[in-house]
mmCIF file of N, CA and C and ligand atoms in Angstrom:
data_model
loop_
_atom_site.group_PDB
_atom_site.id
_atom_site.type_symbol
_atom_site.label_atom_id
_atom_site.label_comp_id
_atom_site.label_asym_id
_atom_site.label_seq_id
_atom_site.Cartn_x
_atom_site.Cartn_y
_atom_site.Cartn_z
ATOM 1 N N MET A 1 27.262 -11.907 -2.313
ATOM 2 C CA MET A 1 28.218 -11.742 -1.202
ATOM 3 C C MET A 1 27.543 -10.959 -0.072
ATOM 4 N N ALA A 2 27.665 -11.465 1.155
ATOM 5 C CA ALA A 2 27.020 -10.788 2.289
ATOM 6 C C ALA A 2 27.851 -9.578 2.724
ATOM 7 N N TYR A 3 27.149 -8.558 3.190
ATOM 8 C CA TYR A 3 27.808 -7.357 3.716
ATOM 9 C C TYR A 3 28.670 -7.725 4.922
ATOM 10 N N ASP A 4 29.914 -7.269 4.928
ATOM 11 C CA ASP A 4 30.848 -7.550 6.020
ATOM 12 C C ASP A 4 30.721 -6.468 7.102
ATOM 13 N N GLN A 5 30.141 -6.850 8.231
ATOM 14 C CA GLN A 5 29.907 -5.886 9.322
ATOM 15 C C GLN A 5 31.209 -5.363 9.926
ATOM 16 N N ASP A 6 32.329 -5.989 9.579
ATOM 17 C CA ASP A 6 33.616 -5.569 10.149
ATOM 18 C C ASP A 6 34.424 -4.693 9.202
ATOM 19 N N ASN A 7 33.835 -4.283 8.068
ATOM 20 C CA ASN A 7 34.605 -3.390 7.195
ATOM 21 C C ASN A 7 34.818 -2.051 7.909
ATOM 22 N N ILE A 8 35.845 -1.344 7.476
ATOM 23 C CA ILE A 8 36.288 -0.160 8.231
ATOM 24 C C ILE A 8 35.224 0.938 8.291
ATOM 25 N N PHE A 9 34.415 1.068 7.240
ATOM 26 C CA PHE A 9 33.394 2.124 7.266
ATOM 27 C C PHE A 9 32.223 1.724 8.174
ATOM 28 N N ALA A 10 31.947 0.422 8.289
ATOM 29 C CA ALA A 10 30.934 -0.023 9.251
ATOM 30 C C ALA A 10 31.395 0.333 10.668
ATOM 31 N N LYS A 11 32.697 0.164 10.914
ATOM 32 C CA LYS A 11 33.231 0.504 12.246
ATOM 33 C C LYS A 11 33.149 2.014 12.487
ATOM 34 N N ILE A 12 33.401 2.801 11.438
ATOM 35 C CA ILE A 12 33.271 4.262 11.569
ATOM 36 C C ILE A 12 31.818 4.618 11.878
ATOM 37 N N LEU A 13 30.879 3.991 11.185
ATOM 38 C CA LEU A 13 29.452 4.280 11.438
ATOM 39 C C LEU A 13 29.056 3.927 12.862
ATOM 40 N N ARG A 14 29.650 2.862 13.405
ATOM 41 C CA ARG A 14 29.319 2.457 14.787
ATOM 42 C C ARG A 14 30.101 3.264 15.819
ATOM 43 N N GLY A 15 31.002 4.152 15.348
ATOM 44 C CA GLY A 15 31.779 4.980 16.270
ATOM 45 C C GLY A 15 32.968 4.261 16.861
ATOM 46 N N GLU A 16 33.330 3.106 16.290
ATOM 47 C CA GLU A 16 34.459 2.329 16.835
ATOM 48 C C GLU A 16 35.801 2.860 16.333
ATOM 49 N N ILE A 17 35.772 3.567 15.205
ATOM 50 C CA ILE A 17 36.977 4.225 14.685
ATOM 51 C C ILE A 17 36.628 5.701 14.561
ATOM 52 N N PRO A 18 37.410 6.567 15.225
ATOM 53 C CA PRO A 18 37.055 7.986 15.210
ATOM 54 C C PRO A 18 37.395 8.637 13.871
ATOM 55 N N VAL A 19 36.502 9.495 13.415
ATOM 56 C CA VAL A 19 36.762 10.327 12.241
ATOM 57 C C VAL A 19 36.199 11.713 12.530
ATOM 58 N N GLU A 20 36.673 12.671 11.773
ATOM 59 C CA GLU A 20 36.140 14.032 11.875
ATOM 60 C C GLU A 20 34.938 14.116 10.936
ATOM 61 N N LYS A 21 33.743 13.913 11.518
ATOM 62 C CA LYS A 21 32.542 13.951 10.668
ATOM 63 C C LYS A 21 32.299 15.387 10.232
ATOM 64 N N ILE A 22 32.228 15.616 8.945
ATOM 65 C CA ILE A 22 31.939 16.970 8.468
ATOM 66 C C ILE A 22 30.465 17.117 8.097
ATOM 67 N N TYR A 23 29.751 15.996 8.067
ATOM 68 C CA TYR A 23 28.324 16.037 7.721
ATOM 69 C C TYR A 23 27.694 14.773 8.266
ATOM 70 N N GLU A 24 26.481 14.906 8.722
ATOM 71 C CA GLU A 24 25.747 13.720 9.184
ATOM 72 C C GLU A 24 24.257 14.007 9.118
ATOM 73 N N ASP A 25 23.522 13.104 8.510
ATOM 74 C CA ASP A 25 22.062 13.136 8.628
ATOM 75 C C ASP A 25 21.593 11.681 8.670
ATOM 76 N N GLY A 26 20.322 11.452 8.527
ATOM 77 C CA GLY A 26 19.820 10.089 8.645
ATOM 78 C C GLY A 26 20.237 9.174 7.506
ATOM 79 N N PHE A 27 20.731 9.746 6.430
ATOM 80 C CA PHE A 27 21.035 8.955 5.232
ATOM 81 C C PHE A 27 22.519 8.787 4.954
ATOM 82 N N ALA A 28 23.339 9.724 5.425
ATOM 83 C CA ALA A 28 24.751 9.731 5.022
ATOM 84 C C ALA A 28 25.611 10.392 6.087
ATOM 85 N N ILE A 29 26.870 9.963 6.104
ATOM 86 C CA ILE A 29 27.871 10.735 6.841
ATOM 87 C C ILE A 29 29.024 11.009 5.880
ATOM 88 N N ALA A 30 29.811 12.049 6.199
ATOM 89 C CA ALA A 30 30.974 12.391 5.381
ATOM 90 C C ALA A 30 32.137 12.726 6.295
ATOM 91 N N PHE A 31 33.330 12.345 5.832
ATOM 92 C CA PHE A 31 34.547 12.591 6.614
ATOM 93 C C PHE A 31 35.722 12.646 5.636
ATOM 94 N N PRO A 32 36.836 13.299 6.048
ATOM 95 C CA PRO A 32 37.975 13.413 5.141
ATOM 96 C C PRO A 32 38.613 12.047 4.883
ATOM 97 N N ASP A 33 39.059 11.844 3.644
ATOM 98 C CA ASP A 33 39.806 10.624 3.334
ATOM 99 C C ASP A 33 41.136 10.670 4.092
ATOM 100 N N ILE A 34 41.545 9.536 4.621
ATOM 101 C CA ILE A 34 42.768 9.456 5.420
ATOM 102 C C ILE A 34 44.026 9.675 4.555
ATOM 103 N N ASP A 35 43.889 9.466 3.263
ATOM 104 C CA ASP A 35 45.024 9.590 2.341
ATOM 105 C C ASP A 35 44.590 10.482 1.167
ATOM 106 N N PRO A 36 44.481 11.794 1.429
ATOM 107 C CA PRO A 36 43.844 12.674 0.445
ATOM 108 C C PRO A 36 44.606 12.764 -0.877
ATOM 109 N N GLN A 37 43.846 12.755 -1.958
ATOM 110 C CA GLN A 37 44.444 12.841 -3.302
ATOM 111 C C GLN A 37 44.114 14.164 -3.989
ATOM 112 N N ALA A 38 43.566 15.107 -3.235
ATOM 113 C CA ALA A 38 43.275 16.462 -3.731
ATOM 114 C C ALA A 38 43.201 17.348 -2.489
ATOM 115 N N PRO A 39 43.287 18.687 -2.652
ATOM 116 C CA PRO A 39 43.195 19.564 -1.477
ATOM 117 C C PRO A 39 41.936 19.291 -0.644
ATOM 118 N N THR A 40 40.847 19.025 -1.302
ATOM 119 C CA THR A 40 39.638 18.537 -0.616
ATOM 120 C C THR A 40 39.363 17.124 -1.115
ATOM 121 N N HIS A 41 39.327 16.172 -0.199
ATOM 122 C CA HIS A 41 39.011 14.783 -0.556
ATOM 123 C C HIS A 41 38.191 14.216 0.595
ATOM 124 N N VAL A 42 36.910 14.113 0.333
ATOM 125 C CA VAL A 42 35.950 13.702 1.359
ATOM 126 C C VAL A 42 35.296 12.401 0.900
ATOM 127 N N LEU A 43 34.987 11.545 1.858
ATOM 128 C CA LEU A 43 34.235 10.322 1.574
ATOM 129 C C LEU A 43 32.814 10.490 2.107
ATOM 130 N N ILE A 44 31.853 10.111 1.300
ATOM 131 C CA ILE A 44 30.442 10.187 1.693
ATOM 132 C C ILE A 44 29.891 8.771 1.641
ATOM 133 N N ILE A 45 29.333 8.333 2.759
ATOM 134 C CA ILE A 45 28.848 6.947 2.818
ATOM 135 C C ILE A 45 27.402 6.922 3.314
ATOM 136 N N PRO A 46 26.606 5.991 2.777
ATOM 137 C CA PRO A 46 25.239 5.851 3.307
ATOM 138 C C PRO A 46 25.286 5.212 4.698
ATOM 139 N N THR A 47 24.289 5.498 5.506
ATOM 140 C CA THR A 47 24.255 4.933 6.859
ATOM 141 C C THR A 47 23.815 3.464 6.846
ATOM 142 N N GLY A 48 23.227 3.015 5.739
ATOM 143 C CA GLY A 48 22.776 1.624 5.643
ATOM 144 C C GLY A 48 23.882 0.698 5.169
ATOM 145 N N PRO A 49 23.689 -0.621 5.368
ATOM 146 C CA PRO A 49 24.729 -1.613 5.071
ATOM 147 C C PRO A 49 24.720 -2.057 3.605
ATOM 148 N N TYR A 50 25.294 -1.245 2.748
ATOM 149 C CA TYR A 50 25.368 -1.571 1.320
ATOM 150 C C TYR A 50 26.825 -1.678 0.918
ATOM 151 N N GLU A 51 27.185 -2.782 0.272
ATOM 152 C CA GLU A 51 28.611 -3.014 0.033
ATOM 153 C C GLU A 51 29.171 -2.272 -1.175
ATOM 154 N N SER A 52 28.304 -1.837 -2.067
ATOM 155 C CA SER A 52 28.789 -1.210 -3.297
ATOM 156 C C SER A 52 27.695 -0.345 -3.896
ATOM 157 N N LEU A 53 28.069 0.427 -4.898
ATOM 158 C CA LEU A 53 27.060 1.206 -5.630
ATOM 159 C C LEU A 53 26.004 0.272 -6.208
ATOM 160 N N ASP A 54 26.447 -0.870 -6.722
ATOM 161 C CA ASP A 54 25.488 -1.801 -7.320
ATOM 162 C C ASP A 54 24.484 -2.293 -6.282
ATOM 163 N N ASP A 55 24.995 -2.662 -5.103
ATOM 164 C CA ASP A 55 24.126 -3.127 -4.018
ATOM 165 C C ASP A 55 23.145 -2.020 -3.616
ATOM 166 N N PHE A 56 23.666 -0.791 -3.485
ATOM 167 C CA PHE A 56 22.832 0.336 -3.056
ATOM 168 C C PHE A 56 21.752 0.632 -4.099
ATOM 169 N N ALA A 57 22.159 0.649 -5.373
ATOM 170 C CA ALA A 57 21.207 0.958 -6.445
ATOM 171 C C ALA A 57 20.122 -0.112 -6.542
ATOM 172 N N LYS A 58 20.515 -1.366 -6.256
ATOM 173 C CA LYS A 58 19.563 -2.471 -6.375
ATOM 174 C C LYS A 58 18.669 -2.606 -5.140
ATOM 175 N N ASN A 59 19.255 -2.435 -3.970
ATOM 176 C CA ASN A 59 18.545 -2.784 -2.734
ATOM 177 C C ASN A 59 18.207 -1.606 -1.822
ATOM 178 N N GLY A 60 18.776 -0.432 -2.092
ATOM 179 C CA GLY A 60 18.441 0.738 -1.279
ATOM 180 C C GLY A 60 16.994 1.142 -1.526
ATOM 181 N N THR A 61 16.360 1.702 -0.501
ATOM 182 C CA THR A 61 15.006 2.210 -0.704
ATOM 183 C C THR A 61 15.088 3.516 -1.498
ATOM 184 N N VAL A 62 13.977 3.883 -2.091
ATOM 185 C CA VAL A 62 13.939 5.153 -2.834
ATOM 186 C C VAL A 62 14.307 6.299 -1.891
ATOM 187 N N ALA A 63 13.824 6.253 -0.658
ATOM 188 C CA ALA A 63 14.136 7.317 0.305
ATOM 189 C C ALA A 63 15.643 7.353 0.603
ATOM 190 N N GLU A 64 16.258 6.170 0.770
ATOM 191 C CA GLU A 64 17.704 6.135 1.051
ATOM 192 C C GLU A 64 18.512 6.678 -0.127
ATOM 193 N N ILE A 65 18.101 6.289 -1.333
ATOM 194 C CA ILE A 65 18.848 6.729 -2.515
ATOM 195 C C ILE A 65 18.694 8.240 -2.693
ATOM 196 N N ALA A 66 17.484 8.735 -2.561
ATOM 197 C CA ALA A 66 17.269 10.184 -2.699
ATOM 198 C C ALA A 66 17.995 10.931 -1.589
ATOM 199 N N GLY A 67 17.871 10.425 -0.353
ATOM 200 C CA GLY A 67 18.513 11.103 0.780
ATOM 201 C C GLY A 67 20.014 11.140 0.636
ATOM 202 N N PHE A 68 20.582 10.035 0.150
ATOM 203 C CA PHE A 68 22.040 9.976 -0.015
ATOM 204 C C PHE A 68 22.506 11.021 -1.030
ATOM 205 N N TRP A 69 21.860 11.060 -2.191
ATOM 206 C CA TRP A 69 22.328 11.995 -3.231
ATOM 207 C C TRP A 69 22.009 13.438 -2.878
ATOM 208 N N ARG A 70 20.946 13.676 -2.133
ATOM 209 C CA ARG A 70 20.700 15.023 -1.592
ATOM 210 C C ARG A 70 21.869 15.418 -0.698
ATOM 211 N N ALA A 71 22.342 14.471 0.108
ATOM 212 C CA ALA A 71 23.460 14.754 1.017
ATOM 213 C C ALA A 71 24.723 15.076 0.218
ATOM 214 N N VAL A 72 24.985 14.325 -0.845
ATOM 215 C CA VAL A 72 26.197 14.599 -1.643
ATOM 216 C C VAL A 72 26.174 16.045 -2.141
ATOM 217 N N GLY A 73 25.047 16.473 -2.685
ATOM 218 C CA GLY A 73 24.952 17.860 -3.166
ATOM 219 C C GLY A 73 25.111 18.854 -2.028
ATOM 220 N N ALA A 74 24.483 18.568 -0.898
ATOM 221 C CA ALA A 74 24.567 19.480 0.255
ATOM 222 C C ALA A 74 26.007 19.600 0.739
ATOM 223 N N ILE A 75 26.731 18.498 0.706
ATOM 224 C CA ILE A 75 28.134 18.514 1.169
ATOM 225 C C ILE A 75 28.992 19.362 0.216
ATOM 226 N N GLY A 76 28.759 19.246 -1.083
ATOM 227 C CA GLY A 76 29.470 20.105 -2.031
ATOM 228 C C GLY A 76 29.234 21.578 -1.728
ATOM 229 N N ARG A 77 27.989 21.914 -1.422
ATOM 230 C CA ARG A 77 27.684 23.312 -1.096
ATOM 231 C C ARG A 77 28.280 23.691 0.247
ATOM 232 N N GLN A 78 28.208 22.777 1.224
ATOM 233 C CA GLN A 78 28.782 23.063 2.550
ATOM 234 C C GLN A 78 30.285 23.307 2.459
ATOM 235 N N LEU A 79 30.947 22.567 1.581
ATOM 236 C CA LEU A 79 32.394 22.734 1.410
ATOM 237 C C LEU A 79 32.728 23.976 0.582
ATOM 238 N N GLY A 80 31.717 24.573 -0.025
ATOM 239 C CA GLY A 80 31.922 25.783 -0.815
ATOM 240 C C GLY A 80 32.552 25.523 -2.169
ATOM 241 N N VAL A 81 32.352 24.309 -2.700
ATOM 242 C CA VAL A 81 32.974 23.973 -3.978
ATOM 243 C C VAL A 81 31.933 23.777 -5.089
ATOM 244 N N ASP A 82 30.681 24.096 -4.784
ATOM 245 C CA ASP A 82 29.639 23.874 -5.788
ATOM 246 C C ASP A 82 29.823 24.783 -6.996
ATOM 247 N N GLU A 83 30.417 25.972 -6.799
ATOM 248 C CA GLU A 83 30.602 26.870 -7.946
ATOM 249 C C GLU A 83 31.939 26.636 -8.628
ATOM 250 N N THR A 84 32.997 26.403 -7.869
ATOM 251 C CA THR A 84 34.306 26.138 -8.496
ATOM 252 C C THR A 84 34.329 24.756 -9.134
ATOM 253 N N GLY A 85 33.571 23.832 -8.571
ATOM 254 C CA GLY A 85 33.445 22.508 -9.152
ATOM 255 C C GLY A 85 34.098 21.424 -8.324
ATOM 256 N N TYR A 86 33.655 20.238 -8.559
ATOM 257 C CA TYR A 86 34.202 19.073 -7.849
ATOM 258 C C TYR A 86 33.939 17.820 -8.659
ATOM 259 N N ARG A 87 34.622 16.767 -8.291
ATOM 260 C CA ARG A 87 34.436 15.476 -8.973
ATOM 261 C C ARG A 87 33.987 14.441 -7.946
ATOM 262 N N THR A 88 33.010 13.633 -8.304
ATOM 263 C CA THR A 88 32.638 12.499 -7.459
ATOM 264 C C THR A 88 32.994 11.213 -8.188
ATOM 265 N N LEU A 89 33.340 10.223 -7.392
ATOM 266 C CA LEU A 89 33.778 8.944 -7.964
ATOM 267 C C LEU A 89 33.380 7.822 -7.014
ATOM 268 N N ALA A 90 32.854 6.764 -7.560
ATOM 269 C CA ALA A 90 32.505 5.602 -6.730
ATOM 270 C C ALA A 90 33.133 4.363 -7.364
ATOM 271 N N ASN A 91 34.188 3.877 -6.776
ATOM 272 C CA ASN A 91 34.800 2.640 -7.261
ATOM 273 C C ASN A 91 33.873 1.483 -6.925
ATOM 274 N N THR A 92 33.645 0.630 -7.909
ATOM 275 C CA THR A 92 32.704 -0.485 -7.732
ATOM 276 C C THR A 92 33.356 -1.767 -8.233
ATOM 277 N N GLY A 93 33.739 -2.627 -7.301
ATOM 278 C CA GLY A 93 34.276 -3.930 -7.681
ATOM 279 C C GLY A 93 35.753 -3.918 -8.026
ATOM 280 N N PRO A 94 36.268 -5.102 -8.370
ATOM 281 C CA PRO A 94 37.716 -5.290 -8.525
ATOM 282 C C PRO A 94 38.359 -4.470 -9.643
ATOM 283 N N ASP A 95 37.729 -4.347 -10.798
ATOM 284 C CA ASP A 95 38.369 -3.584 -11.876
ATOM 285 C C ASP A 95 38.534 -2.113 -11.499
ATOM 286 N N ALA A 96 37.639 -1.615 -10.677
ATOM 287 C CA ALA A 96 37.723 -0.211 -10.234
ATOM 288 C C ALA A 96 38.585 -0.064 -8.986
ATOM 289 N N HIS A 97 39.038 -1.197 -8.435
ATOM 290 C CA HIS A 97 39.906 -1.181 -7.262
ATOM 291 C C HIS A 97 39.173 -0.701 -6.019
ATOM 292 N N GLN A 98 37.936 -1.161 -5.827
ATOM 293 C CA GLN A 98 37.225 -0.832 -4.595
ATOM 294 C C GLN A 98 37.904 -1.558 -3.440
ATOM 295 N N GLU A 99 38.377 -0.774 -2.457
ATOM 296 C CA GLU A 99 39.119 -1.360 -1.331
ATOM 297 C C GLU A 99 38.226 -1.618 -0.131
ATOM 298 N N VAL A 100 37.301 -0.706 0.121
ATOM 299 C CA VAL A 100 36.434 -0.837 1.300
ATOM 300 C C VAL A 100 35.043 -1.224 0.815
ATOM 301 N N MET A 101 34.550 -2.347 1.341
ATOM 302 C CA MET A 101 33.292 -2.903 0.826
ATOM 303 C C MET A 101 32.077 -2.340 1.580
ATOM 304 N N HIS A 102 32.034 -1.025 1.644
ATOM 305 C CA HIS A 102 30.829 -0.292 2.047
ATOM 306 C C HIS A 102 30.730 0.834 1.028
ATOM 307 N N PHE A 103 29.593 0.927 0.339
ATOM 308 C CA PHE A 103 29.442 1.928 -0.724
ATOM 309 C C PHE A 103 29.911 3.300 -0.251
ATOM 310 N N HIS A 104 30.737 3.938 -1.061
ATOM 311 C CA HIS A 104 31.191 5.291 -0.727
ATOM 312 C C HIS A 104 31.431 6.071 -2.005
ATOM 313 N N VAL A 105 31.229 7.376 -1.876
ATOM 314 C CA VAL A 105 31.505 8.304 -2.967
ATOM 315 C C VAL A 105 32.658 9.189 -2.522
ATOM 316 N N HIS A 106 33.687 9.247 -3.349
ATOM 317 C CA HIS A 106 34.784 10.200 -3.124
ATOM 318 C C HIS A 106 34.343 11.546 -3.700
ATOM 319 N N LEU A 107 34.625 12.624 -2.975
ATOM 320 C CA LEU A 107 34.415 13.973 -3.510
ATOM 321 C C LEU A 107 35.773 14.671 -3.501
ATOM 322 N N PHE A 108 36.234 15.029 -4.699
ATOM 323 C CA PHE A 108 37.526 15.705 -4.874
ATOM 324 C C PHE A 108 37.274 17.142 -5.305
ATOM 325 N N ALA A 109 38.077 18.073 -4.762
ATOM 326 C CA ALA A 109 37.937 19.476 -5.160
ATOM 327 C C ALA A 109 39.169 20.247 -4.706
ATOM 328 N N GLY A 110 39.178 21.526 -5.067
ATOM 329 C CA GLY A 110 40.212 22.421 -4.546
ATOM 330 C C GLY A 110 41.339 22.699 -5.508
ATOM 331 N N LYS A 111 41.281 22.128 -6.694
ATOM 332 C CA LYS A 111 42.255 22.425 -7.741
ATOM 333 C C LYS A 111 41.664 21.957 -9.071
ATOM 334 N N LYS A 112 42.339 22.324 -10.167
ATOM 335 C CA LYS A 112 41.929 21.770 -11.458
ATOM 336 C C LYS A 112 42.216 20.277 -11.418
ATOM 337 N N LEU A 113 41.202 19.476 -11.633
ATOM 338 C CA LEU A 113 41.347 18.043 -11.394
ATOM 339 C C LEU A 113 41.857 17.250 -12.592
ATOM 340 N N GLY A 114 42.012 17.914 -13.715
ATOM 341 C CA GLY A 114 42.612 17.235 -14.857
ATOM 342 C C GLY A 114 41.654 16.268 -15.529
ATOM 343 N N PRO A 115 42.179 15.475 -16.452
ATOM 344 C CA PRO A 115 41.316 14.553 -17.188
ATOM 345 C C PRO A 115 40.773 13.458 -16.280
ATOM 346 N N MET A 116 39.710 12.831 -16.735
ATOM 347 C CA MET A 116 39.018 11.861 -15.887
ATOM 348 C C MET A 116 39.881 10.682 -15.479
ATOM 349 N N LEU A 117 40.534 10.062 -16.472
ATOM 350 C CA LEU A 117 41.340 8.885 -16.190
ATOM 351 C C LEU A 117 42.695 9.046 -16.866
ATOM 352 N N VAL A 118 43.712 8.408 -16.301
ATOM 353 C CA VAL A 118 45.003 8.367 -16.955
ATOM 354 C C VAL A 118 44.852 7.477 -18.189
ATOM 355 N N ARG A 119 45.256 8.014 -19.347
ATOM 356 C CA ARG A 119 45.112 7.208 -20.575
ATOM 357 C C ARG A 119 46.346 6.388 -20.815
HETATM 358 P P1 AMP B 220 38.201 2.802 -2.505
HETATM 359 O O1 AMP B 220 39.497 2.386 -3.135
HETATM 360 O O2 AMP B 220 37.315 3.558 -3.451
HETATM 361 O O3 AMP B 220 37.503 1.649 -1.812
HETATM 362 O O4 AMP B 220 38.586 3.884 -1.404
HETATM 363 C C1 AMP B 220 38.721 3.622 -0.037
HETATM 364 C C2 AMP B 220 39.227 4.904 0.580
HETATM 365 O O5 AMP B 220 39.080 4.814 1.985
HETATM 366 C C3 AMP B 220 40.707 5.195 0.308
HETATM 367 O O6 AMP B 220 40.815 6.426 -0.401
HETATM 368 C C4 AMP B 220 41.322 5.267 1.709
HETATM 369 O O7 AMP B 220 42.320 6.251 1.824
HETATM 370 C C5 AMP B 220 40.111 5.570 2.571
HETATM 371 N N1 AMP B 220 40.194 5.167 3.975
HETATM 372 C C6 AMP B 220 40.525 3.954 4.472
HETATM 373 N N2 AMP B 220 40.463 3.968 5.813
HETATM 374 C C7 AMP B 220 40.068 5.210 6.174
HETATM 375 C C8 AMP B 220 39.815 5.839 7.430
HETATM 376 N N3 AMP B 220 39.962 5.205 8.611
HETATM 377 N N4 AMP B 220 39.431 7.131 7.427
HETATM 378 C C9 AMP B 220 39.279 7.805 6.257
HETATM 379 N N5 AMP B 220 39.505 7.261 5.049
HETATM 380 C C10 AMP B 220 39.882 5.982 5.002
#
């Protein structure tokens, strides 16, 4: 499946949809989720056109992959949640209910987050 240049995160990267960027470097940007599910709920996306974690893991360069995950850790520290803790989640494909087809990592924090999945 080809990357859809009109997905909402591609538009955010091009500056066509405004967001409050809380982090930006050459590899990633981060901004608050529009529908937060925790006191802190941030989305971290790579600057390159990758539709999913699978696409990114398969086709991202080593520099992009390293830079992206360095950014995720830096954002946790920037938010001040590296010691209290946080959860990252990347929905991939239909069973995981991925809605936006640009790879993104959710970062949740700010309360006890409970068990991983509803059983
Ligand atoms: P997922 O289900 O993992 O694909 O998550 C997509 C996320 O994008 C959801 O949590 C949405 O609330 C969030 N979202 C959609 N549009 C925007 C937007 N314009 N700004 C910030 N977050 C958004």
